[in-house]
Amino acid sequence: MTADRFGMLFVCHANLCRSPLAERLARRAFDDAFGTAAAEVVTASAGTRAYDGSPMHRGSAQVLAECGVDAEGFVSRTVNAAILRGADLVLTATRDQRSACLTLEPSAVRRIFTLRQFARFAAAVPPITDGTVPGRLRRLVGEVNASRHLAPGVPGDADDLPDPVNQPIDAFRVCAEDVWGSLRTIVGVIGAA
């Protein structure tokens, strides 16, 4: 991404459930918090084992509709090294997907986290409220990397976002709430002054 843009990539297994939810909910979170300045933040998603061109899972689409978020026009894609190089921040659903992304693009180690992990680290960063939205996000990534060793440890699976696939619709709602909570933490750190 260029200096005036910030690319956020969300990655899950098939790019059908969790990462599409995160992509669209992130778009909503940034639009709600920053209005037109949010256009400088590009949200996208991909999957480590995706079938390119598939529609979003109907459970994710239903939950997005319940949240008033548009699910139209989504198509899945498989993550690759070029996609990872083009993102300023990569947030995966699980530690396994983080590892898969690092295998594809080892040089991105300081830009790839699980979503829950990044939100946990971001919560410990002092507010960053000056500058452009992309600038704030870049500073947040830097601050997270500088202070991550200070964060208390958690059980490994605490950083994993459970997969709602093959579950009742309530599992998709819980997933969306979990994603929204992490996004609210991240946006809160860089919120308006």
Tab-separated table of N, CA and C in Angstrom, residues 22-149:
chain	number	residue	atom	x	y	z
A	22	ALA	N	-14.930	-10.618	9.064
A	22	ALA	CA	-13.970	-9.629	9.548
A	22	ALA	C	-13.754	-8.518	8.521
A	23	GLU	N	-13.620	-8.883	7.257
A	23	GLU	CA	-13.419	-7.876	6.205
A	23	GLU	C	-14.559	-6.865	6.182
A	24	ARG	N	-15.792	-7.359	6.173
A	24	ARG	CA	-16.944	-6.465	6.064
A	24	ARG	C	-17.218	-5.727	7.376
A	25	LEU	N	-17.019	-6.384	8.507
A	25	LEU	CA	-17.219	-5.694	9.784
A	25	LEU	C	-16.139	-4.636	10.018
A	26	ALA	N	-14.921	-4.896	9.564
A	26	ALA	CA	-13.862	-3.892	9.679
A	26	ALA	C	-14.205	-2.664	8.843
A	27	ARG	N	-14.711	-2.911	7.653
A	27	ARG	CA	-15.117	-1.785	6.801
A	27	ARG	C	-16.130	-0.920	7.552
A	28	ARG	N	-17.119	-1.578	8.189
A	28	ARG	CA	-18.146	-0.874	8.947
A	28	ARG	C	-17.557	-0.129	10.138
A	29	ALA	N	-16.641	-0.793	10.877
A	29	ALA	CA	-16.046	-0.181	12.063
A	29	ALA	C	-15.261	1.074	11.702
A	30	PHE	N	-14.479	1.014	10.643
A	30	PHE	CA	-13.698	2.182	10.237
A	30	PHE	C	-14.591	3.278	9.681
A	31	ASP	N	-15.602	2.918	8.893
A	31	ASP	CA	-16.541	3.923	8.371
A	31	ASP	C	-17.270	4.624	9.515
A	32	ASP	N	-17.733	3.841	10.492
A	32	ASP	CA	-18.447	4.430	11.628
A	32	ASP	C	-17.554	5.367	12.429
A	33	ALA	N	-16.294	4.982	12.611
A	33	ALA	CA	-15.388	5.765	13.459
A	33	ALA	C	-14.804	6.986	12.760
A	34	PHE	N	-14.555	6.876	11.451
A	34	PHE	CA	-13.786	7.919	10.776
A	34	PHE	C	-14.475	8.543	9.564
A	35	GLY	N	-15.673	8.105	9.244
A	35	GLY	CA	-16.391	8.696	8.117
A	35	GLY	C	-15.611	8.593	6.823
A	36	THR	N	-15.539	9.693	6.082
A	36	THR	CA	-14.897	9.659	4.762
A	36	THR	C	-13.403	9.361	4.843
A	37	ALA	N	-12.754	9.681	5.959
A	37	ALA	CA	-11.325	9.378	6.111
A	37	ALA	C	-11.072	7.873	6.126
A	38	ALA	N	-12.102	7.087	6.385
A	38	ALA	CA	-11.955	5.633	6.415
A	38	ALA	C	-11.705	5.057	5.031
A	39	ALA	N	-11.977	5.821	3.990
A	39	ALA	CA	-11.734	5.327	2.625
A	39	ALA	C	-10.255	5.025	2.411
A	40	GLU	N	-9.395	5.600	3.241
A	40	GLU	CA	-7.956	5.363	3.136
A	40	GLU	C	-7.547	4.002	3.698
A	41	VAL	N	-8.471	3.313	4.356
A	41	VAL	CA	-8.218	1.974	4.884
A	41	VAL	C	-8.906	0.979	3.960
A	42	VAL	N	-8.124	0.078	3.398
A	42	VAL	CA	-8.644	-0.930	2.480
A	42	VAL	C	-8.740	-2.250	3.237
A	43	THR	N	-9.933	-2.831	3.277
A	43	THR	CA	-10.111	-4.119	3.943
A	43	THR	C	-10.327	-5.199	2.888
A	44	ALA	N	-9.691	-6.342	3.088
A	44	ALA	CA	-9.784	-7.451	2.140
A	44	ALA	C	-9.650	-8.748	2.924
A	45	SER	N	-9.860	-9.859	2.246
A	45	SER	CA	-9.704	-11.149	2.912
A	45	SER	C	-9.257	-12.209	1.919
A	46	ALA	N	-8.794	-13.326	2.484
A	46	ALA	CA	-8.337	-14.464	1.687
A	46	ALA	C	-8.331	-15.689	2.600
A	47	GLY	N	-8.100	-16.845	2.012
A	47	GLY	CA	-8.071	-18.076	2.784
A	47	GLY	C	-6.854	-18.915	2.467
A	48	THR	N	-6.378	-19.646	3.460
A	48	THR	CA	-5.215	-20.502	3.244
A	48	THR	C	-5.564	-21.720	2.393
A	49	ARG	N	-6.823	-22.125	2.403
A	49	ARG	CA	-7.284	-23.278	1.612
A	49	ARG	C	-8.562	-22.928	0.849
A	50	ALA	N	-8.619	-21.734	0.314
A	50	ALA	CA	-9.838	-21.262	-0.360
A	50	ALA	C	-9.951	-21.822	-1.767
A	51	TYR	N	-11.185	-21.910	-2.238
A	51	TYR	CA	-11.476	-22.162	-3.649
A	51	TYR	C	-11.840	-20.820	-4.242
A	52	ASP	N	-11.002	-20.310	-5.129
A	52	ASP	CA	-11.216	-18.984	-5.689
A	52	ASP	C	-12.591	-18.852	-6.333
A	53	GLY	N	-13.242	-17.722	-6.036
A	53	GLY	CA	-14.511	-17.396	-6.687
A	53	GLY	C	-15.760	-17.904	-6.001
A	54	SER	N	-15.640	-18.495	-4.830
A	54	SER	CA	-16.820	-18.993	-4.118
A	54	SER	C	-17.533	-17.841	-3.404
A	55	PRO	N	-18.850	-17.942	-3.239
A	55	PRO	CA	-19.574	-16.913	-2.489
A	55	PRO	C	-19.343	-17.083	-0.988
A	56	MET	N	-19.642	-16.049	-0.260
A	56	MET	CA	-19.566	-16.090	1.198
A	56	MET	C	-20.547	-17.150	1.733
A	57	HIS	N	-20.189	-17.787	2.816
A	57	HIS	CA	-21.088	-18.760	3.459
A	57	HIS	C	-22.400	-18.065	3.820
A	58	ARG	N	-23.490	-18.758	3.629
A	58	ARG	CA	-24.807	-18.145	3.876
A	58	ARG	C	-24.988	-17.715	5.332
A	59	GLY	N	-24.348	-18.422	6.271
A	59	GLY	CA	-24.429	-18.026	7.678
A	59	GLY	C	-23.758	-16.682	7.918
A	60	SER	N	-22.595	-16.484	7.332
A	60	SER	CA	-21.896	-15.198	7.465
A	60	SER	C	-22.702	-14.091	6.790
A	61	ALA	N	-23.236	-14.377	5.611
A	61	ALA	CA	-24.037	-13.370	4.903
A	61	ALA	C	-25.275	-12.997	5.704
A	62	GLN	N	-25.922	-13.980	6.325
A	62	GLN	CA	-27.113	-13.702	7.128
A	62	GLN	C	-26.781	-12.826	8.323
A	63	VAL	N	-25.684	-13.153	9.014
A	63	VAL	CA	-25.309	-12.375	10.195
A	63	VAL	C	-24.918	-10.950	9.796
A	64	LEU	N	-24.221	-10.791	8.687
A	64	LEU	CA	-23.892	-9.444	8.218
A	64	LEU	C	-25.163	-8.656	7.919
A	65	ALA	N	-26.130	-9.303	7.273
A	65	ALA	CA	-27.398	-8.628	6.979
A	65	ALA	C	-28.090	-8.206	8.273
A	66	GLU	N	-28.058	-9.057	9.288
A	66	GLU	CA	-28.649	-8.716	10.579
A	66	GLU	C	-27.961	-7.508	11.205
A	67	CYS	N	-26.688	-7.310	10.878
A	67	CYS	CA	-25.914	-6.172	11.393
A	67	CYS	C	-26.039	-4.947	10.500
A	68	GLY	N	-26.799	-5.082	9.412
A	68	GLY	CA	-26.931	-3.970	8.481
A	68	GLY	C	-25.713	-3.758	7.605
A	69	VAL	N	-24.947	-4.823	7.398
A	69	VAL	CA	-23.723	-4.752	6.600
A	69	VAL	C	-23.943	-5.526	5.300
A	70	ASP	N	-23.545	-4.934	4.193
A	70	ASP	CA	-23.737	-5.527	2.870
A	70	ASP	C	-22.769	-6.681	2.640
A	71	ALA	N	-23.286	-7.826	2.260
A	71	ALA	CA	-22.461	-8.993	1.954
A	71	ALA	C	-22.339	-9.215	0.446
A	72	GLU	N	-22.983	-8.388	-0.345
A	72	GLU	CA	-23.003	-8.577	-1.804
A	72	GLU	C	-21.627	-8.399	-2.426
A	73	GLY	N	-21.418	-9.123	-3.509
A	73	GLY	CA	-20.218	-8.955	-4.315
A	73	GLY	C	-18.992	-9.674	-3.795
A	74	PHE	N	-19.129	-10.420	-2.722
A	74	PHE	CA	-17.969	-11.106	-2.162
A	74	PHE	C	-17.635	-12.355	-2.964
A	75	VAL	N	-16.347	-12.585	-3.216
A	75	VAL	CA	-15.871	-13.851	-3.781
A	75	VAL	C	-14.582	-14.240	-3.062
A	76	SER	N	-14.448	-15.514	-2.772
A	76	SER	CA	-13.288	-16.001	-2.038
A	76	SER	C	-12.042	-16.010	-2.926
A	77	ARG	N	-10.894	-16.007	-2.254
A	77	ARG	CA	-9.622	-16.132	-2.971
A	77	ARG	C	-8.599	-16.776	-2.048
A	78	THR	N	-7.592	-17.376	-2.659
A	78	THR	CA	-6.534	-18.046	-1.911
A	78	THR	C	-5.407	-17.070	-1.633
A	79	VAL	N	-4.956	-17.046	-0.399
A	79	VAL	CA	-3.849	-16.165	-0.041
A	79	VAL	C	-2.572	-16.653	-0.721
A	80	ASN	N	-1.727	-15.705	-1.108
A	80	ASN	CA	-0.425	-16.034	-1.672
A	80	ASN	C	0.575	-14.970	-1.217
A	81	ALA	N	1.823	-15.169	-1.557
A	81	ALA	CA	2.872	-14.249	-1.094
A	81	ALA	C	2.642	-12.829	-1.592
A	82	ALA	N	2.184	-12.674	-2.820
A	82	ALA	CA	1.958	-11.327	-3.361
A	82	ALA	C	0.853	-10.601	-2.591
A	83	ILE	N	-0.218	-11.302	-2.259
A	83	ILE	CA	-1.308	-10.696	-1.482
A	83	ILE	C	-0.778	-10.271	-0.111
A	84	LEU	N	0.025	-11.124	0.508
A	84	LEU	CA	0.585	-10.808	1.820
A	84	LEU	C	1.535	-9.616	1.750
A	85	ARG	N	2.337	-9.544	0.698
A	85	ARG	CA	3.262	-8.406	0.540
A	85	ARG	C	2.494	-7.100	0.365
A	86	GLY	N	1.303	-7.164	-0.211
A	86	GLY	CA	0.521	-5.963	-0.462
A	86	GLY	C	-0.255	-5.452	0.735
A	87	ALA	N	-0.231	-6.178	1.839
A	87	ALA	CA	-0.997	-5.780	3.027
A	87	ALA	C	-0.081	-5.151	4.070
A	88	ASP	N	-0.586	-4.108	4.708
A	88	ASP	CA	0.155	-3.469	5.795
A	88	ASP	C	-0.038	-4.207	7.114
A	89	LEU	N	-1.143	-4.921	7.234
A	89	LEU	CA	-1.442	-5.691	8.441
A	89	LEU	C	-2.274	-6.899	8.033
A	90	VAL	N	-1.841	-8.071	8.471
A	90	VAL	CA	-2.547	-9.321	8.189
A	90	VAL	C	-3.051	-9.880	9.510
A	91	LEU	N	-4.357	-10.081	9.601
A	91	LEU	CA	-4.972	-10.604	10.822
A	91	LEU	C	-5.654	-11.925	10.487
A	92	THR	N	-5.158	-12.996	11.075
A	92	THR	CA	-5.678	-14.328	10.774
A	92	THR	C	-6.666	-14.773	11.850
A	93	ALA	N	-7.446	-15.780	11.505
A	93	ALA	CA	-8.411	-16.315	12.469
A	93	ALA	C	-7.721	-17.193	13.508
A	94	THR	N	-6.674	-17.910	13.104
A	94	THR	CA	-6.017	-18.839	14.024
A	94	THR	C	-4.499	-18.756	13.917
A	95	ARG	N	-3.856	-19.357	14.892
A	95	ARG	CA	-2.398	-19.439	14.890
A	95	ARG	C	-1.897	-20.288	13.727
A	96	ASP	N	-2.630	-21.346	13.370
A	96	ASP	CA	-2.223	-22.175	12.231
A	96	ASP	C	-2.230	-21.360	10.938
A	97	GLN	N	-3.233	-20.521	10.768
A	97	GLN	CA	-3.284	-19.686	9.563
A	97	GLN	C	-2.189	-18.624	9.595
A	98	ARG	N	-1.874	-18.119	10.774
A	98	ARG	CA	-0.747	-17.191	10.891
A	98	ARG	C	0.531	-17.888	10.439
A	99	SER	N	0.746	-19.105	10.902
A	99	SER	CA	1.937	-19.865	10.507
A	99	SER	C	1.967	-20.109	9.000
A	100	ALA	N	0.810	-20.423	8.426
A	100	ALA	CA	0.755	-20.657	6.978
A	100	ALA	C	1.128	-19.386	6.213
A	101	CYS	N	0.655	-18.244	6.686
A	101	CYS	CA	0.994	-16.975	6.035
A	101	CYS	C	2.480	-16.674	6.177
A	102	LEU	N	3.053	-16.960	7.336
A	102	LEU	CA	4.479	-16.719	7.543
A	102	LEU	C	5.330	-17.649	6.692
A	103	THR	N	4.844	-18.848	6.449
A	103	THR	CA	5.558	-19.763	5.555
A	103	THR	C	5.588	-19.197	4.141
A	104	LEU	N	4.473	-18.612	3.710
A	104	LEU	CA	4.400	-18.011	2.378
A	104	LEU	C	5.245	-16.743	2.263
A	105	GLU	N	5.287	-15.940	3.341
A	105	GLU	CA	5.961	-14.637	3.296
A	105	GLU	C	6.647	-14.366	4.643
A	106	PRO	N	7.806	-15.023	4.879
A	106	PRO	CA	8.487	-14.870	6.168
A	106	PRO	C	8.848	-13.420	6.508
A	107	SER	N	9.097	-12.586	5.514
A	107	SER	CA	9.492	-11.205	5.786
A	107	SER	C	8.355	-10.376	6.390
A	108	ALA	N	7.141	-10.913	6.401
A	108	ALA	CA	5.983	-10.193	6.943
A	108	ALA	C	5.752	-10.486	8.422
A	109	VAL	N	6.737	-11.065	9.092
A	109	VAL	CA	6.557	-11.512	10.475
A	109	VAL	C	6.068	-10.403	11.406
A	110	ARG	N	6.458	-9.161	11.171
A	110	ARG	CA	6.045	-8.065	12.055
A	110	ARG	C	4.694	-7.477	11.652
A	111	ARG	N	4.057	-8.045	10.638
A	111	ARG	CA	2.761	-7.547	10.166
A	111	ARG	C	1.666	-8.606	10.211
A	112	ILE	N	1.984	-9.797	10.708
A	112	ILE	CA	1.007	-10.890	10.725
A	112	ILE	C	0.741	-11.324	12.165
A	113	PHE	N	-0.517	-11.271	12.543
A	113	PHE	CA	-0.976	-11.645	13.879
A	113	PHE	C	-2.309	-12.373	13.729
A	114	THR	N	-2.738	-13.049	14.791
A	114	THR	CA	-4.148	-13.439	14.790
A	114	THR	C	-4.937	-12.189	15.180
A	115	LEU	N	-6.189	-12.142	14.795
A	115	LEU	CA	-7.028	-10.987	15.113
A	115	LEU	C	-7.113	-10.774	16.618
A	116	ARG	N	-7.383	-11.836	17.354
A	116	ARG	CA	-7.498	-11.723	18.813
A	116	ARG	C	-6.172	-11.286	19.436
A	117	GLN	N	-5.076	-11.832	18.945
A	117	GLN	CA	-3.758	-11.491	19.457
A	117	GLN	C	-3.466	-10.009	19.252
A	118	PHE	N	-3.717	-9.512	18.037
A	118	PHE	CA	-3.430	-8.108	17.757
A	118	PHE	C	-4.296	-7.199	18.628
A	119	ALA	N	-5.562	-7.543	18.789
A	119	ALA	CA	-6.442	-6.728	19.645
A	119	ALA	C	-5.949	-6.732	21.087
A	120	ARG	N	-5.486	-7.876	21.552
A	120	ARG	CA	-4.962	-7.987	22.925
A	120	ARG	C	-3.730	-7.103	23.094
A	121	PHE	N	-2.823	-7.150	22.129
A	121	PHE	CA	-1.630	-6.303	22.182
A	121	PHE	C	-1.998	-4.824	22.041
A	122	ALA	N	-2.923	-4.522	21.136
A	122	ALA	CA	-3.317	-3.125	20.901
A	122	ALA	C	-3.942	-2.502	22.142
A	123	ALA	N	-4.657	-3.303	22.920
A	123	ALA	CA	-5.317	-2.789	24.128
A	123	ALA	C	-4.314	-2.225	25.129
A	124	ALA	N	-3.067	-2.650	25.041
A	124	ALA	CA	-2.036	-2.180	25.973
A	124	ALA	C	-1.282	-0.954	25.452
A	125	VAL	N	-1.614	-0.501	24.253
A	125	VAL	CA	-0.928	0.642	23.633
A	125	VAL	C	-1.659	1.935	24.009
A	126	PRO	N	-0.927	2.991	24.372
A	126	PRO	CA	-1.582	4.274	24.640
A	126	PRO	C	-2.312	4.770	23.388
A	127	PRO	N	-3.375	5.548	23.546
A	127	PRO	CA	-4.137	6.033	22.394
A	127	PRO	C	-3.256	6.768	21.382
A	128	ILE	N	-3.562	6.540	20.116
A	128	ILE	CA	-2.864	7.194	19.001
A	128	ILE	C	-3.929	7.984	18.253
A	129	THR	N	-3.999	9.279	18.516
A	129	THR	CA	-5.147	10.047	18.004
A	129	THR	C	-4.780	11.205	17.089
A	130	ASP	N	-3.524	11.281	16.667
A	130	ASP	CA	-3.184	12.356	15.741
A	130	ASP	C	-2.680	11.765	14.426
A	131	GLY	N	-2.846	12.519	13.353
A	131	GLY	CA	-2.426	12.068	12.035
A	131	GLY	C	-3.557	11.427	11.262
A	132	THR	N	-3.241	10.970	10.078
A	132	THR	CA	-4.231	10.320	9.221
A	132	THR	C	-4.570	8.949	9.785
A	133	VAL	N	-5.670	8.378	9.335
A	133	VAL	CA	-6.044	7.037	9.794
A	133	VAL	C	-4.970	6.018	9.388
A	134	PRO	N	-4.485	6.024	8.129
A	134	PRO	CA	-3.400	5.084	7.794
A	134	PRO	C	-2.153	5.304	8.656
A	135	GLY	N	-1.819	6.566	8.927
A	135	GLY	CA	-0.665	6.858	9.770
A	135	GLY	C	-0.843	6.319	11.177
A	136	ARG	N	-2.034	6.464	11.718
A	136	ARG	CA	-2.315	5.942	13.063
A	136	ARG	C	-2.173	4.425	13.085
A	137	LEU	N	-2.701	3.768	12.054
A	137	LEU	CA	-2.604	2.308	11.992
A	137	LEU	C	-1.159	1.854	11.878
A	138	ARG	N	-0.364	2.554	11.076
A	138	ARG	CA	1.054	2.201	10.958
A	138	ARG	C	1.757	2.352	12.313
A	139	ARG	N	1.448	3.437	13.013
A	139	ARG	CA	2.029	3.636	14.341
A	139	ARG	C	1.575	2.552	15.308
A	140	LEU	N	0.299	2.153	15.205
A	140	LEU	CA	-0.212	1.096	16.077
A	140	LEU	C	0.545	-0.213	15.843
A	141	VAL	N	0.747	-0.577	14.586
A	141	VAL	CA	1.506	-1.804	14.292
A	141	VAL	C	2.911	-1.704	14.891
A	142	GLY	N	3.547	-0.548	14.743
A	142	GLY	CA	4.871	-0.348	15.322
A	142	GLY	C	4.861	-0.454	16.838
A	143	GLU	N	3.880	0.173	17.468
A	143	GLU	CA	3.768	0.125	18.932
A	143	GLU	C	3.500	-1.293	19.425
A	144	VAL	N	2.655	-2.024	18.720
A	144	VAL	CA	2.370	-3.411	19.099
A	144	VAL	C	3.646	-4.238	19.031
A	145	ASN	N	4.413	-4.072	17.961
A	145	ASN	CA	5.662	-4.832	17.840
A	145	ASN	C	6.676	-4.435	18.905
A	146	ALA	N	6.705	-3.158	19.268
A	146	ALA	CA	7.664	-2.688	20.269
A	146	ALA	C	7.318	-3.147	21.677
A	147	SER	N	6.042	-3.382	21.940
A	147	SER	CA	5.632	-3.691	23.315
A	147	SER	C	5.028	-5.082	23.493
A	148	ARG	N	4.952	-5.876	22.452
A	148	ARG	CA	4.276	-7.178	22.549
A	148	ARG	C	4.896	-8.085	23.601
A	149	HIS	N	6.190	-7.964	23.844
A	149	HIS	CA	6.859	-8.801	24.844
A	149	HIS	C	6.397	-8.469	26.261
